[in-house]
Amino acid sequence: MSYANKRPGGRIMPARRLTPHVDPEKQFEKISQAIEEIYKHNASQLSFEELYRTAYGLVLSKNGPMLYSGVKQVLESHLKDRMYQDIYPHIDAAGGRPTSGACEALLASVRLLWSEHVTAMLVIKDVLMYVDKVYVKAAQLPTIYEMGMCVFRDQVLLASNQLLSNKVVDAIMFQILHERVGAGDVNRDTLRGVVNMMIELQDPRQLRPMYDVCVEKRLLAETGVYYADIARMRISEMGAPEYLRVAQANLDTELERAKDYLSPSTTPALTNSVLENLIEAYTLPILKIPNAGLIDMLDQRDTESLYTLYRLYKPFHSSMQVLRTCIYDHTLELGKKIMLGVESSSENTVTGGSPKPATDVSGIAARTAMALRWVQEVLSCYDVYDMLLKQSFADDQDMRNTIKDAFIEIINANARAPELLSLFIDDNLKNGLRRKTEQEIDHLLERCVLMFRFLKNKDTFEHYYKLHLAKRLLFGRSLSDDSEQSLVSKLKVECGSQFTLKLEGMFKDMQLSSDVNRELRESSIGSDLGFDLNVSVLTPTFWPTMASSGASSGPRVIAHETGTDNSGTRGSGNRDANNGTKAPASSGILIPSTGGISTAIEKFTSHYLKFHSGRRLTWQYGMGNADLKVHFRSRTHELNVSTYQMIILMLFVDGEQDISLTAEQIHIQTRIPFEPLARHLQSLACGKYKVLIKTPMSREISPSDVFVFNSGFKSPQYRIRIPVISARNNVETEQEKEASQAAIGQERQYVIEAAVVRIMKTRRQMTHEQLVNETVDQLSARFMASPKMIKSGIEKLIDREYLQRSADDPRLYLYLA
């Protein structure tokens, strides 16, 4: 018979294992007894393999529900017994008036019971692992361990209407208060253990840790009450620094307590509760404590107390707003005090308390000294606040903005601030950099740029800075070319290249003039002059119109010549690139023939135009200076004088030394305008060095006053500089200020018109309001353009047919290509 025709055989199954019948009750009794032994710490005597098989068999025989509920009953029974034996006696002892010892005993007994229960449950869950794996998972019940935790919660903490839970919380609160008031130490290990128990156990109603529901909620409430009482008692007894230190110490203690034995989640809320009651509720009273508040901390530069204040106020937005407002107001008050103090000091020390005319020399000097002091004190004040900002306020950006806004207000409240800042820079670059390190110089320049940044009318500063820079460059007064260039570079970074275009052009002119002078000295013309001649050839568009040391109304400074003469002379000259014809060597001033000055001027003009055809030179004698060797009866002196002073002195050395001339005669012979002539005669006859003798001996100069050469002049110094009255940079008089404001206003009108054209060229059409707002925004970096000025500029542009009004809407402007 073929195997292919046979049917395949059936599958052979293994024989069913026959297990003997077991009594579930007896099997569970083993589990129950084992649990009791585990609680008695006799787990090492048990056979875990046997217990596991017993539980396995019960689950396999469909007795999982009986096993699960039975284990729960065993746990409940055990915990009830322990409650009566170990816990209730301590509850009774802690009743009535609690003590720290009674509370400690209660918490320790609860902690011990909990610890033993947790240890036991860890073993029990391992024994009943198969129950969790099969039965619990299928029935969707809590695991054995979780069920054990619930049993502990219900039979221990929540039994008898939450009796123990309430007592435990009471004991925790008592111990915390006991520790807060400094009545004694508490057992933090015990507290930590009980708190961890409350964290692990879930509240059955709110499904949150019992710690959150029972402990934390009450802790925060009692903390608020406690520190509210502390604040009420201490705020009236302490100054702000001491109160802040107490507040910080309390906060640190609470944070340390929270870290040691409370839940980490409590820390933010606890911090907030402490600070709300100690700080936020008394935000303003703390700052206003008489003689020990914020103002005193700022004035005393109490960086530590201010840092504590900042840290405590920082969590509260409203408190920080109040703090910033107080600092802003106090800073403004300091600014007013600085201004009043400087003005008062100037009047009392220089003018003796009695006002003097605006043109009086001492009055001008006093106002200039006041200007320099005002800038210095404002910058010093800012340095203090900048230090406090970094050391006490963590360089907080909002605080930095507050301080910045305050100083913007202080600086711009002084209408002369741009002029005074320029004078301050001028004084430091001429005199103040001596004995300063490179770092100190850079810090000074940075502070000057910072003050410049705070100016709202930067174009006004530019006007004065160009005037002062021009004098420094032309008279060689600057102590450091590097510092000059550095400051211009900083201004360029601050405002862009357009702002510094003319300033850089002035430096370029001086460099080119240096090259021209070098070429002149190397030429045959230079060697034939008989004295050193240095000429500054300047571009008209770069240099400002300014009142020179000798010019009455201030001719356009286009070129400047300086030189050294064996007899002592210097002069000035100008370049005009717009005219190809040769101009006269003189601009109306007559120079005596003695000394070869006129010849030198003519030779230089010829030499310069030979290499620079198509240009025109105009000499500006009011901007020059000279070194003269003058022979007096006792000895020879070298006098450093202005070109106008040189011309005046040459009238007296041109003939006999006893020659006498009236001021009117000098005016006619030199053609120097009378106003600058009077100042130069004052400096020669009425100053410290009286090279000329004036009759009558008054300080004022009149046309009939007579001057003679002082051949008997004596001085211990060989080299003498004779300063010109008002030649140095000073605060402008009201008349000069009006002239400057007029020039600045005219320049602003040009800038406004150019801005309007740029805007309209891009937008093509805009309403009046839109155009005004856009123009103000674009020009805000240079000055605050008023709507009136903008409207005037728009009207002029309409007249010149750059713009036109819409026929449909008169308030709509159209750009005309």
Short mmCIF file of C-alpha atoms in Angstrom, two decimals, residues 9 21 70 121 146 182 190 204 207 258 290 419 494 607 615 713 762 765 794:
data_model
loop_
_atom_site.label_atom_id
_atom_site.label_comp_id
_atom_site.label_asym_id
_atom_site.label_seq_id
_atom_site.Cartn_x
_atom_site.Cartn_y
_atom_site.Cartn_z
CA GLY A 9 -2.56 11.30 11.02
CA HIS A 21 -7.60 20.16 44.48
CA GLY A 70 -8.29 39.60 51.28
CA MET A 121 4.39 47.08 50.81
CA GLU A 146 -1.11 51.53 45.13
CA GLY A 182 13.18 81.10 67.12
CA THR A 190 10.78 63.88 60.99
CA PRO A 204 -9.54 60.94 47.06
CA LEU A 207 -7.09 63.70 42.98
CA ALA A 258 11.32 74.74 51.78
CA PRO A 290 12.25 109.45 56.46
CA GLU A 419 26.85 124.53 23.56
CA GLU A 494 26.60 107.46 16.59
CA HIS A 607 53.66 129.57 -5.06
CA ARG A 615 41.58 128.49 -7.03
CA PHE A 713 58.07 146.20 30.48
CA THR A 762 9.38 108.06 -2.53
CA GLN A 765 1.51 111.68 -2.52
CA ILE A 794 6.15 122.70 2.55
#
